[in-house]
Amino acid sequence: MKTYIPKNDEQNWVVVDAANVPLGRLATLIASRIRGKHRPDFTPNMIQGDFVVVLNAAQVALTGNKLDGKVYTRYTGYQGGLKTETARQALAKHPERVIEHAVFGMLPKGRQGRAMHSRLKVYAGETHPHAAQKPQTLEVK
C-alpha cells in the first residue's frame, strides 16, 4: 500500500488588512492559514501553511467593552511583579502584540506551534518589507 505524502514546497504569502476587522474573526482566519487548514492535503503533523502579513494592526476593532475590559497580564518573575494592561493601552503602545497574542493562542502548543509563530508578520501601519515575496491579498468577510 502506497501512502500519500503531501508536498511541503509550496509556501504562499498572504496580506491581510486588519483595519476595522474584529480581532477574533481576524485571528481565527490567520491561525487557520498559518496551520494550512485551507489546503485539501492538510496534515496535522506537518507545517504547510502560508506566511501571513497583517497590515494596519493599530486599527483592529474590538467589540463591546473589550477595549477597557480585556486585560493582558505578564509576570516579571519577581515578587509583586504582575504587570497588567488593558487592550486600549496595549493598542496604543504596541498594536502588533495584540494580534500576535490572539493568533498565538489559537496555534498548537509545543514545538510545532512555536515553529508556526515565525510565519506571522504584523505591522502597525500600511507598509511592509515583504514585497519581494509577491504576497496575495486576502479579504476578511
XYZ file of C-alpha atoms in Angstrom:
141
model
C 0.000 0.000 0.000
C 1.383 3.358 -1.050
C 0.888 6.281 1.311
C 0.378 9.828 0.137
C 2.880 12.338 1.473
C 1.896 15.966 0.885
C 4.491 18.204 -0.707
C 5.815 20.885 1.603
C 7.476 23.060 -1.049
C 4.577 25.435 -1.732
C 4.770 28.386 0.621
C 2.439 31.225 -0.286
C 2.482 34.716 1.167
C -0.805 36.411 2.043
C -1.517 40.023 3.035
C -4.468 40.789 5.324
C -5.720 44.306 6.080
C -6.820 44.454 9.728
C -8.493 47.874 9.561
C -11.977 47.756 11.181
C -12.000 43.942 11.377
C -12.956 42.315 14.708
C -9.906 40.849 16.446
C -11.296 37.344 16.991
C -12.537 36.958 13.418
C -9.174 38.104 12.115
C -7.204 35.835 14.466
C -9.152 32.683 13.532
C -8.633 33.352 9.826
C -4.893 33.954 10.306
C -4.356 30.918 12.558
C -6.143 28.675 10.088
C -3.999 29.978 7.179
C -0.761 29.544 9.149
C -1.696 25.962 10.072
C -2.636 25.140 6.474
C -6.211 24.082 7.188
C -7.378 25.737 3.953
C -5.432 23.197 1.883
C -7.035 19.994 0.605
C -3.955 17.994 1.642
C -3.888 19.313 5.241
C -1.866 17.104 7.558
C -1.899 17.993 11.271
C 1.696 16.947 11.943
C 3.251 18.993 9.117
C 3.793 22.720 8.825
C 2.464 23.508 5.368
C 0.553 26.751 5.854
C 1.069 30.190 4.417
C 3.092 33.147 5.585
C 0.669 35.868 6.698
C 1.451 39.598 6.668
C -1.000 41.730 8.661
C -1.237 45.457 7.948
C -2.941 48.253 9.926
C -2.763 46.408 13.251
C -3.381 49.676 15.092
C -6.857 49.944 13.529
C -8.160 46.494 14.524
C -11.673 46.544 16.016
C -12.575 45.291 19.463
C -16.311 44.893 20.007
C -18.289 45.524 23.152
C -16.393 46.589 26.270
C -13.182 44.772 25.303
C -11.070 47.919 24.939
C -11.278 48.505 28.680
C -12.412 45.094 29.927
C -9.815 42.879 28.229
C -6.679 42.739 30.370
C -3.296 41.381 29.310
C -1.126 40.145 32.189
C 2.511 39.126 32.380
C 4.744 38.204 35.268
C 8.296 39.512 35.652
C 9.404 36.706 37.942
C 9.889 38.950 40.954
C 7.597 39.281 43.965
C 4.826 41.735 43.209
C 5.866 41.712 39.561
C 2.467 41.053 37.983
C 2.090 43.643 35.218
C -1.329 44.291 33.697
C -2.511 46.492 30.854
C -5.853 46.887 29.133
C -6.395 46.339 25.429
C -6.674 50.112 24.932
C -3.221 50.652 26.474
C -1.745 47.721 24.517
C -3.109 49.024 21.203
C -1.663 52.441 21.935
C 1.799 51.139 22.918
C 2.355 48.073 20.728
C -0.578 47.180 18.433
C 1.336 44.309 16.800
C 1.409 42.313 20.028
C -2.379 42.363 20.404
C -2.861 40.460 17.133
C 0.135 38.204 17.795
C -1.226 37.281 21.230
C -4.641 36.415 19.803
C -3.213 34.301 16.964
C -0.601 32.511 19.069
C -3.305 31.367 21.471
C -5.059 29.637 18.563
C -1.991 27.775 17.290
C -0.935 24.365 18.635
C 1.084 24.335 21.826
C 4.556 22.829 21.696
C 7.408 22.633 19.242
C 5.265 22.757 16.114
C 3.234 25.737 17.283
C 6.375 27.691 18.145
C 7.714 26.989 14.660
C 4.479 28.335 13.169
C 4.856 31.624 15.064
C 7.575 32.778 12.688
C 5.092 32.684 9.773
C 3.150 35.665 11.141
C 4.379 39.170 10.331
C 2.364 42.025 11.878
C 2.825 45.729 11.131
C 1.036 48.672 12.737
C 0.965 50.731 9.544
C 0.263 50.333 5.847
C 3.755 49.371 4.635
C 5.677 46.101 4.882
C 9.105 44.906 3.665
C 7.819 41.685 2.053
C 7.055 42.978 -1.444
C 9.714 40.696 -2.951
C 7.653 37.630 -1.953
C 4.729 38.886 -4.102
C 2.025 38.346 -1.467
C -1.617 37.936 -2.487
C -4.316 39.928 -0.726
C -6.863 38.046 1.361
C -10.275 39.555 2.101
C -11.771 39.137 5.571
C -15.514 38.662 5.386
